[in-house]
């Protein structure tokens, strides 16, 4: 007997299932309009005031509300303002000293934390992270009270010391992961060939850390140059860093020159941060350092 094969009752439903799945994926792929609007509003509130400051820095009129045309009038006024130029030089000196001091101490601290396997090393690693989570205003007030308690007059030197202390943690966090990724056998091989511990660190370890060191140095320079809170609590009367000088000036009214100074600081900070991100990629393309990290 030949059995007739009846069509399955569920066969016609397959195209419908596929159609529903396509519609479901289509709804999932659609970006919610509320999220798009919220994202656009966030970026508008964040960057629109900065854009207005940059725009009015080129204003030909002495106005903060009416744009009269493009001009470099306020940039020329900034260049010829001896007080602002002096503050700019002070900020550059503070940034350079803080960068050098924090990098040297941060490299040593990163090497010590990675190489130390005791409980004391773990505790020191936790203590090192405290400045990163402490509000900067607390650090600024604490630094000011410390200098006052020691009888030290607030000056450019106190700002440098405070900025170095605050920046060490950033350098250590950046370098610690790089030190942990290095292959210790290469350093041991250098000592087997006659190098001392210091020579092995100087000739093997430090060149491998160079990209991370340069990136952290550029980042610290940008952070210290733009810092206001810590500089405000630890600076003296004169000379003042540029950020503190700007704050002192706007208390008596915002001048168009301040817009030009703020725009220049913004452009400089963006360039430095971009350089800090580009340096590791530049060294990575050149190659030659992967063997030191065991890759």
mmCIF file of C-alpha atoms in Angstrom:
data_model
loop_
_atom_site.group_PDB
_atom_site.id
_atom_site.type_symbol
_atom_site.label_atom_id
_atom_site.label_comp_id
_atom_site.label_asym_id
_atom_site.label_seq_id
_atom_site.Cartn_x
_atom_site.Cartn_y
_atom_site.Cartn_z
ATOM 1 C CA UNK A 1 0.000 0.000 0.000
ATOM 2 C CA UNK A 2 1.339 3.419 -0.839
ATOM 3 C CA UNK A 3 1.019 5.941 1.912
ATOM 4 C CA UNK A 4 0.130 9.434 0.865
ATOM 5 C CA UNK A 5 2.374 12.086 2.415
ATOM 6 C CA UNK A 6 0.147 14.818 3.691
ATOM 7 C CA UNK A 7 1.523 18.328 3.726
ATOM 8 C CA UNK A 8 2.627 19.468 7.145
ATOM 9 C CA UNK A 9 0.313 21.825 8.872
ATOM 10 C CA UNK A 10 3.228 23.937 10.063
ATOM 11 C CA UNK A 11 4.863 24.348 6.661
ATOM 12 C CA UNK A 12 2.931 27.460 5.617
ATOM 13 C CA UNK A 13 3.854 29.120 8.907
ATOM 14 C CA UNK A 14 7.592 29.229 8.166
ATOM 15 C CA UNK A 15 7.505 32.284 5.887
ATOM 16 C CA UNK A 16 5.410 34.055 8.503
ATOM 17 C CA UNK A 17 7.959 33.225 11.194
ATOM 18 C CA UNK A 18 10.769 34.560 9.009
ATOM 19 C CA UNK A 19 8.796 37.701 8.274
ATOM 20 C CA UNK A 20 8.190 38.280 11.978
ATOM 21 C CA UNK A 21 11.881 37.706 12.752
ATOM 22 C CA UNK A 22 12.854 40.221 10.081
ATOM 23 C CA UNK A 23 10.451 42.772 11.528
ATOM 24 C CA UNK A 24 11.848 42.094 15.009
ATOM 25 C CA UNK A 25 15.409 42.608 13.821
ATOM 26 C CA UNK A 26 14.348 45.742 12.010
ATOM 27 C CA UNK A 27 12.901 47.185 15.195
ATOM 28 C CA UNK A 28 16.052 46.215 17.114
ATOM 29 C CA UNK A 29 18.297 47.831 14.512
ATOM 30 C CA UNK A 30 16.403 51.094 14.707
ATOM 31 C CA UNK A 31 18.071 53.588 17.037
ATOM 32 C CA UNK A 32 15.606 55.003 19.590
ATOM 33 C CA UNK A 33 14.901 58.616 18.768
ATOM 34 C CA UNK A 34 14.853 59.529 22.450
ATOM 35 C CA UNK A 35 18.445 58.305 22.891
ATOM 36 C CA UNK A 36 19.577 60.198 19.779
ATOM 37 C CA UNK A 37 17.931 63.378 21.053
ATOM 38 C CA UNK A 38 19.433 62.928 24.529
ATOM 39 C CA UNK A 39 22.903 62.367 23.054
ATOM 40 C CA UNK A 40 22.600 65.435 20.831
ATOM 41 C CA UNK A 41 21.412 67.538 23.780
ATOM 42 C CA UNK A 42 24.320 66.308 25.912
ATOM 43 C CA UNK A 43 26.945 67.250 23.324
ATOM 44 C CA UNK A 44 25.220 70.580 22.658
ATOM 45 C CA UNK A 45 25.255 71.534 26.345
ATOM 46 C CA UNK A 46 28.867 70.357 26.659
ATOM 47 C CA UNK A 47 30.437 71.922 23.578
ATOM 48 C CA UNK A 48 28.169 74.827 22.640
ATOM 49 C CA UNK A 49 29.497 77.153 25.383
ATOM 50 C CA UNK A 50 33.056 76.288 24.353
ATOM 51 C CA UNK A 51 32.178 77.036 20.733
ATOM 52 C CA UNK A 52 30.705 80.405 21.738
ATOM 53 C CA UNK A 53 33.886 81.299 23.639
ATOM 54 C CA UNK A 54 36.015 80.351 20.626
ATOM 55 C CA UNK A 55 33.750 82.312 18.263
ATOM 56 C CA UNK A 56 33.729 85.514 20.324
ATOM 57 C CA UNK A 57 37.507 85.351 20.708
ATOM 58 C CA UNK A 58 37.562 86.475 17.053
ATOM 59 C CA UNK A 59 34.987 89.229 17.597
ATOM 60 C CA UNK A 60 35.964 92.632 16.266
ATOM 61 C CA UNK A 61 33.749 94.399 18.827
ATOM 62 C CA UNK A 62 34.285 94.662 22.554
ATOM 63 C CA UNK A 63 31.123 92.715 23.195
ATOM 64 C CA UNK A 64 30.244 89.301 24.565
ATOM 65 C CA UNK A 65 26.762 89.209 23.036
ATOM 66 C CA UNK A 66 27.013 90.899 19.615
ATOM 67 C CA UNK A 67 29.358 89.469 16.997
ATOM 68 C CA UNK A 68 30.662 92.212 14.736
ATOM 69 C CA UNK A 69 32.961 90.234 12.451
ATOM 70 C CA UNK A 70 36.159 88.235 12.534
ATOM 71 C CA UNK A 71 39.284 89.884 13.888
ATOM 72 C CA UNK A 72 42.491 88.968 15.721
ATOM 73 C CA UNK A 73 42.176 92.034 17.943
ATOM 74 C CA UNK A 74 41.959 90.161 21.241
ATOM 75 C CA UNK A 75 44.762 87.767 20.390
ATOM 76 C CA UNK A 76 47.008 90.758 19.751
ATOM 77 C CA UNK A 77 45.839 92.254 23.047
ATOM 78 C CA UNK A 78 46.806 89.047 24.821
ATOM 79 C CA UNK A 79 50.278 89.037 23.268
ATOM 80 C CA UNK A 80 50.850 92.630 24.446
ATOM 81 C CA UNK A 81 49.478 92.043 27.959
ATOM 82 C CA UNK A 82 52.536 91.707 30.196
ATOM 83 C CA UNK A 83 50.551 90.343 33.165
ATOM 84 C CA UNK A 84 48.961 87.500 31.190
ATOM 85 C CA UNK A 85 52.236 86.682 29.427
ATOM 86 C CA UNK A 86 53.987 86.504 32.795
ATOM 87 C CA UNK A 87 51.279 84.150 34.082
ATOM 88 C CA UNK A 88 51.625 82.045 30.934
ATOM 89 C CA UNK A 89 55.352 81.683 31.566
ATOM 90 C CA UNK A 90 54.658 80.717 35.176
ATOM 91 C CA UNK A 91 52.184 78.014 34.077
ATOM 92 C CA UNK A 92 54.687 76.634 31.581
ATOM 93 C CA UNK A 93 57.423 76.435 34.223
ATOM 94 C CA UNK A 94 55.104 74.740 36.701
ATOM 95 C CA UNK A 95 53.940 72.256 34.060
ATOM 96 C CA UNK A 96 57.479 71.369 32.979
ATOM 97 C CA UNK A 97 58.748 70.886 36.533
ATOM 98 C CA UNK A 98 55.667 68.878 37.543
ATOM 99 C CA UNK A 99 55.990 66.744 34.420
ATOM 100 C CA UNK A 100 59.655 65.959 35.032
ATOM 101 C CA UNK A 101 59.263 65.298 38.751
ATOM 102 C CA UNK A 102 56.140 63.152 38.468
ATOM 103 C CA UNK A 103 57.580 61.085 35.603
ATOM 104 C CA UNK A 104 60.823 60.312 37.460
ATOM 105 C CA UNK A 105 59.043 59.395 40.684
ATOM 106 C CA UNK A 106 56.224 57.615 38.844
ATOM 107 C CA UNK A 107 58.611 55.373 36.910
ATOM 108 C CA UNK A 108 60.433 54.402 40.099
ATOM 109 C CA UNK A 109 57.144 53.783 41.914
ATOM 110 C CA UNK A 110 55.730 51.676 39.060
ATOM 111 C CA UNK A 111 58.860 49.511 38.962
ATOM 112 C CA UNK A 112 58.808 49.088 42.734
ATOM 113 C CA UNK A 113 55.115 48.194 42.925
ATOM 114 C CA UNK A 114 55.365 45.585 40.169
ATOM 115 C CA UNK A 115 58.602 44.010 41.436
ATOM 116 C CA UNK A 116 57.545 44.005 45.101
ATOM 117 C CA UNK A 117 55.557 40.837 45.870
ATOM 118 C CA UNK A 118 54.969 41.453 49.596
ATOM 119 C CA UNK A 119 51.871 42.674 51.401
ATOM 120 C CA UNK A 120 53.548 46.014 51.857
ATOM 121 C CA UNK A 121 53.707 46.384 48.072
ATOM 122 C CA UNK A 122 49.990 45.627 47.733
ATOM 123 C CA UNK A 123 49.182 48.154 50.450
ATOM 124 C CA UNK A 124 51.355 50.768 48.743
ATOM 125 C CA UNK A 125 49.494 50.124 45.474
ATOM 126 C CA UNK A 126 46.188 50.831 47.183
ATOM 127 C CA UNK A 127 47.504 53.980 48.844
ATOM 128 C CA UNK A 128 48.801 55.165 45.478
ATOM 129 C CA UNK A 129 45.238 55.135 44.092
ATOM 130 C CA UNK A 130 43.862 57.388 46.841
ATOM 131 C CA UNK A 131 44.723 60.703 45.078
ATOM 132 C CA UNK A 132 42.796 59.540 42.009
ATOM 133 C CA UNK A 133 39.534 59.177 43.924
ATOM 134 C CA UNK A 134 39.999 62.085 46.327
ATOM 135 C CA UNK A 135 38.210 65.307 45.296
ATOM 136 C CA UNK A 136 40.767 67.801 44.082
ATOM 137 C CA UNK A 137 39.427 70.536 46.325
ATOM 138 C CA UNK A 138 40.185 68.313 49.337
ATOM 139 C CA UNK A 139 43.731 67.807 48.060
ATOM 140 C CA UNK A 140 44.105 71.550 47.506
ATOM 141 C CA UNK A 141 42.917 72.492 50.987
ATOM 142 C CA UNK A 142 45.078 69.769 52.565
ATOM 143 C CA UNK A 143 48.150 70.974 50.664
ATOM 144 C CA UNK A 144 47.548 74.571 51.710
ATOM 145 C CA UNK A 145 47.131 73.583 55.369
ATOM 146 C CA UNK A 146 50.297 71.480 55.192
ATOM 147 C CA UNK A 147 52.375 74.348 53.830
ATOM 148 C CA UNK A 148 50.868 76.762 56.357
ATOM 149 C CA UNK A 149 51.540 74.320 59.186
ATOM 150 C CA UNK A 150 55.172 73.963 58.142
ATOM 151 C CA UNK A 151 55.547 77.733 57.922
ATOM 152 C CA UNK A 152 56.214 77.686 54.163
ATOM 153 C CA UNK A 153 55.054 80.754 52.253
ATOM 154 C CA UNK A 154 52.829 79.981 49.273
ATOM 155 C CA UNK A 155 54.647 80.585 46.003
ATOM 156 C CA UNK A 156 55.391 79.004 42.656
ATOM 157 C CA UNK A 157 57.470 76.361 44.438
ATOM 158 C CA UNK A 158 54.540 75.208 46.562
ATOM 159 C CA UNK A 159 52.409 74.877 43.435
ATOM 160 C CA UNK A 160 55.099 72.726 41.839
ATOM 161 C CA UNK A 161 55.339 70.458 44.889
ATOM 162 C CA UNK A 162 51.559 70.061 45.078
ATOM 163 C CA UNK A 163 51.231 69.327 41.366
ATOM 164 C CA UNK A 164 54.040 66.754 41.458
ATOM 165 C CA UNK A 165 52.436 64.977 44.408
ATOM 166 C CA UNK A 166 49.046 64.943 42.704
ATOM 167 C CA UNK A 167 50.391 63.773 39.316
ATOM 168 C CA UNK A 168 52.524 60.835 40.509
ATOM 169 C CA UNK A 169 49.481 58.558 40.707
ATOM 170 C CA UNK A 170 48.545 59.183 37.070
ATOM 171 C CA UNK A 171 52.042 58.323 35.861
ATOM 172 C CA UNK A 172 52.161 55.206 38.036
ATOM 173 C CA UNK A 173 48.815 53.912 36.758
ATOM 174 C CA UNK A 174 49.886 54.390 33.143
ATOM 175 C CA UNK A 175 53.304 52.760 33.582
ATOM 176 C CA UNK A 176 52.345 49.981 35.965
ATOM 177 C CA UNK A 177 50.535 47.923 33.336
ATOM 178 C CA UNK A 178 53.411 48.413 30.902
ATOM 179 C CA UNK A 179 55.979 47.276 33.469
ATOM 180 C CA UNK A 180 53.881 44.212 34.304
ATOM 181 C CA UNK A 181 53.792 43.287 30.595
ATOM 182 C CA UNK A 182 57.581 43.324 30.212
ATOM 183 C CA UNK A 183 59.402 40.036 29.941
ATOM 184 C CA UNK A 184 61.677 39.817 33.037
ATOM 185 C CA UNK A 185 63.857 37.199 31.351
ATOM 186 C CA UNK A 186 65.345 39.836 29.032
ATOM 187 C CA UNK A 187 66.523 41.876 32.011
ATOM 188 C CA UNK A 188 67.895 38.742 33.666
ATOM 189 C CA UNK A 189 69.728 37.844 30.457
ATOM 190 C CA UNK A 190 71.365 41.279 30.452
ATOM 191 C CA UNK A 191 72.612 40.721 34.004
ATOM 192 C CA UNK A 192 73.881 37.250 33.038
ATOM 193 C CA UNK A 193 75.963 38.930 30.327
ATOM 194 C CA UNK A 194 77.668 41.156 32.885
ATOM 195 C CA UNK A 195 75.339 44.123 33.289
ATOM 196 C CA UNK A 196 74.568 45.441 36.748
ATOM 197 C CA UNK A 197 71.022 45.873 38.005
ATOM 198 C CA UNK A 198 71.076 49.589 37.186
ATOM 199 C CA UNK A 199 72.560 48.983 33.723
ATOM 200 C CA UNK A 200 69.893 46.376 32.972
ATOM 201 C CA UNK A 201 67.161 48.831 33.967
ATOM 202 C CA UNK A 202 68.759 51.699 32.029
ATOM 203 C CA UNK A 203 69.597 49.763 28.859
ATOM 204 C CA UNK A 204 66.716 47.275 28.716
ATOM 205 C CA UNK A 205 63.737 48.282 30.855
ATOM 206 C CA UNK A 206 63.641 52.039 30.332
ATOM 207 C CA UNK A 207 63.811 51.857 26.494
ATOM 208 C CA UNK A 208 60.856 49.461 26.583
ATOM 209 C CA UNK A 209 58.948 51.914 28.773
ATOM 210 C CA UNK A 210 59.804 54.926 26.625
ATOM 211 C CA UNK A 211 56.477 55.151 24.702
ATOM 212 C CA UNK A 212 54.441 54.983 27.909
ATOM 213 C CA UNK A 213 56.791 57.436 29.643
ATOM 214 C CA UNK A 214 56.474 60.003 26.844
ATOM 215 C CA UNK A 215 52.699 59.600 26.673
ATOM 216 C CA UNK A 216 52.310 60.046 30.426
ATOM 217 C CA UNK A 217 54.656 63.063 30.379
ATOM 218 C CA UNK A 218 52.605 64.834 27.714
ATOM 219 C CA UNK A 219 49.372 64.003 29.537
ATOM 220 C CA UNK A 220 50.697 65.324 32.863
ATOM 221 C CA UNK A 221 51.851 68.536 31.178
ATOM 222 C CA UNK A 222 48.350 69.118 29.796
ATOM 223 C CA UNK A 223 46.650 68.319 33.118
ATOM 224 C CA UNK A 224 48.919 70.558 35.185
ATOM 225 C CA UNK A 225 48.785 73.439 32.711
ATOM 226 C CA UNK A 226 44.967 73.491 32.828
ATOM 227 C CA UNK A 227 44.662 72.789 36.554
ATOM 228 C CA UNK A 228 42.940 75.464 38.590
ATOM 229 C CA UNK A 229 41.770 74.046 41.927
ATOM 230 C CA UNK A 230 45.124 72.833 43.228
ATOM 231 C CA UNK A 231 46.943 75.881 41.865
ATOM 232 C CA UNK A 232 44.419 78.251 43.446
ATOM 233 C CA UNK A 233 44.941 76.883 46.969
ATOM 234 C CA UNK A 234 48.737 76.622 46.801
ATOM 235 C CA UNK A 235 49.804 79.701 44.804
ATOM 236 C CA UNK A 236 51.068 82.934 46.239
ATOM 237 C CA UNK A 237 50.218 86.508 45.364
ATOM 238 C CA UNK A 238 52.548 86.910 42.415
ATOM 239 C CA UNK A 239 53.406 85.418 39.974
ATOM 240 C CA UNK A 240 50.200 83.412 39.567
ATOM 241 C CA UNK A 241 49.512 80.586 37.105
ATOM 242 C CA UNK A 242 47.466 81.503 34.063
ATOM 243 C CA UNK A 243 44.335 79.663 35.218
ATOM 244 C CA UNK A 244 44.328 81.515 38.553
ATOM 245 C CA UNK A 245 45.025 84.824 36.820
ATOM 246 C CA UNK A 246 42.034 84.282 34.512
ATOM 247 C CA UNK A 247 39.786 83.542 37.490
ATOM 248 C CA UNK A 248 40.988 86.687 39.227
ATOM 249 C CA UNK A 249 40.260 88.744 36.099
ATOM 250 C CA UNK A 250 36.722 87.459 35.432
ATOM 251 C CA UNK A 251 35.600 88.349 38.959
ATOM 252 C CA UNK A 252 35.630 91.979 37.786
ATOM 253 C CA UNK A 253 33.951 91.221 34.453
ATOM 254 C CA UNK A 254 34.689 88.972 31.514
ATOM 255 C CA UNK A 255 36.878 90.662 28.926
ATOM 256 C CA UNK A 256 37.132 89.474 25.303
ATOM 257 C CA UNK A 257 40.843 88.869 25.892
ATOM 258 C CA UNK A 258 39.896 86.055 28.263
ATOM 259 C CA UNK A 259 38.055 84.375 25.370
ATOM 260 C CA UNK A 260 41.244 84.424 23.326
ATOM 261 C CA UNK A 261 43.302 83.015 26.201
ATOM 262 C CA UNK A 262 40.744 80.270 26.846
ATOM 263 C CA UNK A 263 40.677 79.316 23.165
ATOM 264 C CA UNK A 264 44.452 79.067 23.018
ATOM 265 C CA UNK A 265 44.525 76.911 26.149
ATOM 266 C CA UNK A 266 41.826 74.662 24.696
ATOM 267 C CA UNK A 267 43.674 74.195 21.409
ATOM 268 C CA UNK A 268 46.942 73.522 23.221
ATOM 269 C CA UNK A 269 45.370 70.939 25.510
ATOM 270 C CA UNK A 270 43.710 69.135 22.602
ATOM 271 C CA UNK A 271 47.028 68.984 20.723
ATOM 272 C CA UNK A 272 48.870 67.630 23.771
ATOM 273 C CA UNK A 273 46.266 64.950 24.484
ATOM 274 C CA UNK A 274 46.248 63.922 20.820
ATOM 275 C CA UNK A 275 50.044 63.688 20.953
ATOM 276 C CA UNK A 276 49.845 61.540 24.094
ATOM 277 C CA UNK A 277 47.496 59.145 22.277
ATOM 278 C CA UNK A 278 49.617 59.119 19.111
ATOM 279 C CA UNK A 279 53.019 58.434 20.704
ATOM 280 C CA UNK A 280 52.381 54.765 21.668
ATOM 281 C CA UNK A 281 51.000 54.041 18.193
ATOM 282 C CA UNK A 282 54.030 55.657 16.595
ATOM 283 C CA UNK A 283 56.431 53.453 18.548
ATOM 284 C CA UNK A 284 54.230 50.428 17.932
ATOM 285 C CA UNK A 285 54.471 50.882 14.163
ATOM 286 C CA UNK A 286 58.223 51.086 14.303
ATOM 287 C CA UNK A 287 58.397 47.757 16.103
ATOM 288 C CA UNK A 288 61.512 46.399 17.714
ATOM 289 C CA UNK A 289 60.167 46.584 21.257
ATOM 290 C CA UNK A 290 57.794 43.633 21.172
ATOM 291 C CA UNK A 291 60.515 41.173 22.085
ATOM 292 C CA UNK A 292 61.031 42.994 25.365
ATOM 293 C CA UNK A 293 57.425 42.429 26.345
ATOM 294 C CA UNK A 294 57.515 38.761 25.421
ATOM 295 C CA UNK A 295 55.205 39.163 22.385
#
